[in-house]
Short mmCIF file of C-alpha atoms and ligand atoms in Angstrom, two decimals:
data_model
loop_
_atom_site.label_atom_id
_atom_site.label_comp_id
_atom_site.label_asym_id
_atom_site.label_seq_id
_atom_site.Cartn_x
_atom_site.Cartn_y
_atom_site.Cartn_z
CA MET A 1 0.01 0.08 0.08
CA LYS A 2 1.11 3.68 -0.67
CA SER A 3 0.11 7.06 -0.09
CA SER A 4 1.33 10.38 -0.78
CA TYR A 5 0.48 14.13 -0.50
CA LEU A 6 2.12 17.39 -2.17
CA ALA A 7 1.99 20.39 0.05
CA HIS A 8 3.63 23.93 -0.65
CA GLY A 9 5.23 26.37 0.87
CA LYS A 10 4.43 30.04 1.60
CA VAL A 11 5.65 33.61 2.28
CA ILE A 12 4.29 35.88 5.08
CA LEU A 13 3.33 39.28 3.41
CA ILE A 14 2.86 40.98 6.81
CA GLY A 15 2.14 40.50 10.39
CA GLU A 16 5.05 38.13 11.40
CA HIS A 17 6.00 37.96 15.22
CA SER A 18 3.05 40.21 15.92
CA VAL A 19 0.85 37.55 15.13
CA VAL A 20 2.43 35.22 17.90
CA TYR A 21 0.54 38.11 19.99
CA GLY A 22 -2.66 37.83 18.77
CA TYR A 23 -2.52 40.58 15.92
CA ASN A 24 -3.83 39.83 12.15
CA ALA A 25 -1.16 38.73 9.32
CA LEU A 26 -1.30 38.21 5.85
CA ALA A 27 0.40 35.38 4.14
CA MET A 28 0.80 33.64 0.42
CA PRO A 29 1.01 29.90 -0.49
CA ILE A 30 4.07 29.64 -2.73
CA GLN A 31 2.76 26.65 -5.38
CA ALA A 32 6.26 26.67 -6.99
CA LEU A 33 7.95 25.30 -4.01
CA ASN A 34 6.68 22.18 -2.71
CA ILE A 35 7.28 18.69 -1.13
CA ARG A 36 5.93 15.50 -1.77
CA THR A 37 5.55 13.30 1.28
CA ASP A 38 5.23 9.40 0.12
CA VAL A 39 4.45 6.59 2.35
CA GLU A 40 4.60 2.92 2.15
CA ASP A 41 5.23 -0.29 3.70
CA TYR A 42 8.77 -1.23 4.54
CA ASP A 43 11.02 -3.51 6.93
CA GLN A 44 11.22 -0.58 9.62
CA LEU A 45 9.98 2.83 10.42
CA TRP A 46 12.45 4.61 7.84
CA MET A 47 12.67 8.26 7.01
CA ASP A 48 14.07 9.05 3.63
CA THR A 49 15.04 13.01 3.00
CA LYS A 50 17.99 14.30 0.99
CA LEU A 51 19.78 15.08 4.06
CA TYR A 52 18.69 12.08 6.19
CA GLN A 53 18.09 8.29 5.50
CA GLY A 54 17.80 6.11 8.49
CA PRO A 55 15.52 4.66 11.37
CA PHE A 56 12.92 7.48 11.71
CA TYR A 57 13.19 8.21 15.41
CA ASP A 58 17.06 8.59 15.33
CA ALA A 59 16.92 11.56 12.74
CA PRO A 60 18.50 14.79 13.91
CA SER A 61 16.24 16.99 16.35
CA ASP A 62 15.45 19.37 13.40
CA TYR A 63 12.87 16.47 12.69
CA ASP A 64 11.19 16.28 15.82
CA GLY A 65 7.84 17.84 14.95
CA LEU A 66 7.99 15.05 12.37
CA LYS A 67 8.63 12.63 14.95
CA TYR A 68 5.58 13.62 16.99
CA VAL A 69 3.36 13.86 13.79
CA VAL A 70 4.30 9.86 13.10
CA LYS A 71 3.93 8.82 16.62
CA THR A 72 0.51 10.38 17.00
CA MET A 73 -0.56 9.21 13.68
CA LEU A 74 0.52 5.60 14.50
CA GLU A 75 -1.28 5.84 17.97
CA LYS A 76 -4.71 7.11 16.22
CA ALA A 77 -4.28 4.26 13.53
CA ASN A 78 -3.58 1.90 16.76
CA SER A 79 -0.69 0.44 14.33
CA ASP A 80 2.91 -0.25 14.62
CA GLU A 81 3.29 -0.86 11.07
CA LYS A 82 6.82 -0.43 9.72
CA LEU A 83 6.80 2.42 7.10
CA LYS A 84 9.11 4.38 4.48
CA ILE A 85 8.45 7.85 4.79
CA THR A 86 9.94 9.74 1.82
CA TYR A 87 10.15 13.62 1.34
CA THR A 88 10.81 14.45 -2.36
CA GLY A 89 11.19 18.28 -3.74
CA GLU A 90 12.75 21.10 -1.81
CA ILE A 91 11.96 24.18 0.08
CA PRO A 92 14.97 25.70 1.25
CA MET A 93 14.95 25.45 5.16
CA GLU A 94 15.29 28.04 7.80
CA ARG A 95 14.43 30.81 5.58
CA GLY A 96 10.84 31.57 6.36
CA LEU A 97 9.38 29.72 3.47
CA GLY A 98 7.50 27.29 5.73
CA SER A 99 9.48 23.82 4.87
CA SER A 100 8.61 22.64 8.08
CA ALA A 101 5.08 23.18 8.54
CA THR A 102 4.83 21.99 4.99
CA VAL A 103 6.61 18.37 5.53
CA ALA A 104 4.47 18.52 9.08
CA LEU A 105 1.10 19.04 7.14
CA GLY A 106 2.35 16.39 4.01
CA THR A 107 2.98 13.90 6.54
CA THR A 108 -0.05 13.96 8.66
CA LYS A 109 -2.35 14.36 5.23
CA ALA A 110 -0.29 11.38 3.85
CA LEU A 111 -0.79 9.04 6.91
CA ASN A 112 -4.43 10.21 7.39
CA ASP A 113 -5.14 8.59 3.90
CA TYR A 114 -2.51 5.73 4.55
CA PHE A 115 -4.42 4.26 7.37
CA ASN A 116 -7.91 5.80 6.22
CA LEU A 117 -8.25 7.71 9.34
CA ASN A 118 -10.81 10.17 8.10
CA LEU A 119 -9.55 12.91 10.47
CA SER A 120 -11.39 16.44 10.24
CA GLU A 121 -9.51 19.35 8.89
CA ASP A 122 -9.48 20.72 12.63
CA GLU A 123 -7.73 17.48 13.82
CA ILE A 124 -5.30 17.32 10.83
CA MET A 125 -4.21 21.23 11.75
CA ALA A 126 -4.35 20.48 15.30
CA ILE A 127 -1.35 17.97 14.77
CA THR A 128 0.19 20.03 12.33
CA ASN A 129 0.46 22.84 14.59
CA HIS A 130 1.65 20.90 17.44
CA ALA A 131 4.53 19.89 15.39
CA GLU A 132 5.21 23.41 14.89
CA MET A 133 5.12 24.15 18.15
CA ILE A 134 7.95 21.50 18.88
CA ASN A 135 9.90 22.93 15.88
CA HIS A 136 9.47 26.42 17.07
CA GLY A 137 8.63 26.86 20.58
CA LYS A 138 5.97 29.20 20.13
CA ALA A 139 4.06 28.94 17.02
CA SER A 140 1.25 31.08 15.85
CA GLY A 141 -0.67 28.72 13.47
CA LEU A 142 -0.13 31.11 10.50
CA ASP A 143 2.31 28.91 8.62
CA ALA A 144 0.25 25.86 9.06
CA ALA A 145 -2.78 27.53 7.83
CA THR A 146 -1.17 29.08 4.50
CA VAL A 147 0.68 25.92 3.63
CA ASN A 148 -2.78 24.14 3.89
CA SER A 149 -4.67 27.10 1.61
CA ASP A 150 -4.70 27.66 -2.21
CA TYR A 151 -5.32 31.38 -1.37
CA LEU A 152 -3.73 34.42 0.39
CA VAL A 153 -4.46 33.84 3.74
CA PHE A 154 -5.77 36.64 6.51
CA PHE A 155 -5.26 35.07 9.99
CA ASN A 156 -5.30 35.83 13.50
CA LYS A 157 -4.94 32.98 16.45
CA GLN A 158 -8.57 33.66 17.54
CA ASP A 159 -10.42 33.44 14.09
CA GLY A 160 -7.87 31.18 12.35
CA PRO A 161 -7.58 31.62 8.39
CA LYS A 162 -9.91 33.67 6.37
CA MET A 163 -9.41 32.97 2.50
CA ILE A 164 -8.87 36.11 0.38
CA LYS A 165 -9.37 35.94 -3.41
CA SER A 166 -8.63 39.45 -4.41
CA LYS A 167 -5.44 40.54 -6.34
CA LEU A 168 -3.36 43.53 -5.39
CA GLY A 169 -2.39 43.88 -8.83
CA ALA A 170 1.30 44.33 -8.58
CA TYR A 171 4.45 41.71 -8.49
CA LEU A 172 6.20 40.21 -5.60
CA LEU A 173 10.02 39.55 -5.79
CA ILE A 174 11.14 36.96 -3.24
CA MET A 175 14.98 36.62 -2.71
CA ASP A 176 16.53 34.09 -0.55
CA THR A 177 19.39 35.78 1.31
CA GLY A 178 21.02 32.18 2.02
CA GLU A 179 21.18 33.22 5.67
CA LEU A 180 19.95 30.78 7.98
CA GLY A 181 16.93 32.22 9.84
CA ASN A 182 16.33 30.36 13.41
CA THR A 183 12.57 30.74 13.93
CA ARG A 184 12.79 29.63 17.53
CA GLU A 185 15.98 32.11 18.30
CA ALA A 186 13.81 35.26 16.64
CA VAL A 187 10.92 34.28 18.36
CA GLY A 188 12.52 34.43 21.77
CA LEU A 189 14.42 37.53 20.98
CA VAL A 190 11.43 39.08 20.24
CA ARG A 191 9.65 38.02 23.52
CA LYS A 192 12.44 39.02 25.60
CA GLN A 193 12.42 42.76 24.43
CA LEU A 194 8.30 42.68 24.83
CA ASP A 195 9.00 41.39 28.35
CA SER A 196 11.18 44.47 29.07
CA SER A 197 10.27 47.26 27.05
CA VAL A 198 6.63 49.06 27.04
CA ASP A 199 8.19 50.65 23.88
CA ALA A 200 8.65 47.17 21.96
CA ASN A 201 5.05 46.59 22.75
CA LYS A 202 3.87 49.42 21.21
CA ARG A 203 6.10 48.81 18.27
CA ILE A 204 4.47 45.20 17.91
CA GLU A 205 1.16 46.71 18.17
CA ARG A 206 1.97 48.82 15.42
CA LEU A 207 2.88 45.80 13.27
CA GLY A 208 -0.36 44.21 13.72
CA GLN A 209 -2.05 47.54 12.53
CA LEU A 210 0.21 47.70 9.83
CA ALA A 211 -1.02 44.14 8.78
CA ASP A 212 -4.84 45.35 8.71
CA ASP A 213 -3.79 48.45 6.67
CA THR A 214 -2.23 46.32 4.44
CA MET A 215 -5.57 44.40 3.91
CA SER A 216 -7.32 47.38 3.22
CA SER A 217 -5.18 48.84 0.87
CA TRP A 218 -5.07 45.70 -0.85
CA THR A 219 -8.69 45.64 -1.70
CA LYS A 220 -8.26 49.22 -3.10
CA HIS A 221 -5.62 47.47 -5.12
CA ASP A 222 -3.49 50.54 -3.88
CA SER A 223 0.16 49.13 -4.25
CA GLN A 224 2.06 52.23 -3.22
CA LYS A 225 0.67 52.35 0.03
CA VAL A 226 1.24 48.31 0.54
CA GLY A 227 4.84 49.65 -0.36
CA GLN A 228 5.14 52.20 2.30
CA ILE A 229 3.63 49.87 4.57
CA PHE A 230 6.13 47.34 3.96
CA ASN A 231 9.13 49.85 4.72
CA GLU A 232 7.52 50.86 7.82
CA ALA A 233 7.20 47.21 8.98
CA GLN A 234 10.68 46.84 8.02
CA ASP A 235 11.76 49.44 10.21
CA ILE A 236 9.99 47.97 12.99
CA LEU A 237 11.20 44.35 12.35
CA ALA A 238 14.74 45.97 12.36
CA SER A 239 14.53 47.52 15.53
CA PHE A 240 13.97 44.04 17.24
CA LYS A 241 17.33 43.45 15.63
CA LEU A 242 15.87 40.85 13.03
CA SER A 243 17.64 42.15 10.31
CA THR A 244 21.11 41.52 9.22
CA PRO A 245 23.69 43.56 7.32
CA LYS A 246 22.57 41.52 4.20
CA ILE A 247 19.15 42.27 4.17
CA ASP A 248 19.99 46.22 4.56
CA ASP A 249 22.41 45.91 1.50
CA LEU A 250 19.31 44.21 -0.41
CA ARG A 251 16.73 46.85 1.15
CA LYS A 252 19.09 49.61 -0.18
CA ILE A 253 19.32 48.00 -3.77
CA ALA A 254 15.58 47.29 -4.07
CA LEU A 255 14.71 50.95 -3.20
CA ALA A 256 17.07 52.27 -5.57
CA ASN A 257 15.75 50.44 -8.07
CA ASP A 258 12.01 51.22 -8.07
CA ALA A 259 10.67 48.67 -5.27
CA LEU A 260 7.55 50.13 -3.95
CA GLY A 261 8.68 48.62 -0.65
CA PHE A 262 10.73 46.34 1.00
CA LYS A 263 10.87 44.08 4.35
CA LEU A 264 12.01 40.85 5.63
CA SER A 265 9.56 37.62 5.76
CA GLY A 266 9.29 35.01 8.44
CA GLY A 267 11.13 34.89 11.29
CA GLY A 268 14.23 37.21 10.35
CA LEU A 269 18.04 36.81 11.29
CA GLY A 270 18.30 35.86 7.86
CA GLY A 271 16.00 34.06 5.54
CA ILE A 272 14.08 35.56 2.95
CA VAL A 273 13.02 39.21 1.88
CA ILE A 274 10.39 40.22 -0.29
CA ALA A 275 9.89 43.54 -2.40
CA VAL A 276 6.83 45.09 -4.15
CA CYS A 277 7.26 45.93 -7.19
CA ASP A 278 4.79 47.48 -9.88
CA SER A 279 5.63 45.46 -13.07
CA GLN A 280 7.83 42.18 -13.56
CA GLN A 281 10.53 43.94 -15.18
CA THR A 282 11.02 45.89 -12.03
CA ALA A 283 11.26 42.56 -9.80
CA LYS A 284 13.88 41.11 -12.43
CA LYS A 285 15.97 44.33 -12.33
CA ILE A 286 16.11 44.30 -8.99
CA ALA A 287 16.84 40.30 -8.64
CA ALA A 288 19.63 40.91 -11.44
CA LYS A 289 21.02 43.82 -9.08
CA SER A 290 21.16 41.80 -6.15
CA LYS A 291 22.56 38.76 -7.60
CA ASP A 292 25.75 38.65 -5.84
CA LEU A 293 24.19 38.80 -2.44
CA ILE A 294 21.32 36.09 -2.96
CA ASN A 295 20.91 32.49 -3.30
CA GLU A 296 17.67 32.34 -5.35
CA SER A 297 14.92 34.56 -6.25
CA TRP A 298 11.09 34.08 -7.38
CA ILE A 299 8.65 36.30 -8.78
CA GLU A 300 4.63 35.87 -7.95
CA GLU A 301 1.96 37.79 -9.52
CA ILE A 302 -0.07 39.27 -6.57
C1 LIG K 401 7.86 34.41 13.39
C2 LIG K 401 6.48 33.83 12.89
O1 LIG K 401 5.52 34.94 12.91
C3 LIG K 401 6.42 33.31 11.48
C4 LIG K 401 7.55 32.32 11.26
O2 LIG K 401 7.19 31.96 9.85
C5 LIG K 401 6.34 32.95 14.13
C6 LIG K 401 4.69 32.37 14.25
O3 LIG K 401 3.90 33.19 13.58
O4 LIG K 401 4.64 31.10 14.70
#
């Protein structure tokens, strides 16, 4: 017997970090980046990824979220079946592209099919979110919701995801700095500042407001305004020490070459950055000018 599930990555447009504290955020799926999870019977419980091939529970601690998913699903199926779980495709890890949520969701859904468990969407998301908690210490649920959506997601912890089908009428340039951004560390760094500074709390609140402002500008197709909001959000994220010298350099290049706005995306401390552009040509020009600083880039119509 065999089952498989293809899950895609995500990019946070605005609201990273503030979403952990209950504010709204906006994130979009990236269909071009995806990972397929295949489950089949085998002579032992086995993991097969590009970076690790071996007994599932002996995998490095980076995979602790997945170990939780497999253990939970085997318990729900009341099974001790030996399985080989193979992950194919690539989403660069620790970049804010949702790789951990993608494989957690893919594993939960593939095992749900394999064992015919018929779990509800809520049960599947609860397992995926718990894996994300294990991976990141504190997870808002935004990543899991977005890798499970084919549309833009407006999200807060209380109400969950709301699908947004309208387009802004612009292009999003996504650039991978190649620097590993550790989400657990980034979330902890913000937490520490919030615990000791009233001003830090005001800045997080403002970040939440900026997500609301983005949503209203989005429905008015006001890409200039969204660009301005991105720039302010980047200033706030940088004030929490989540930016890096490379991100700061990329910002200068993007803004000097007609980007409407620029910010980091995801946990920060490296990872990906995003720029809103009025045309595909502008996005391509910025990517070309940034080529010595980045690993890869993608352009999405938004
Ligand atoms: C930094 C953060 O807001 C996004 C990580 O992709 C954490 C979270 O939402 O769980």
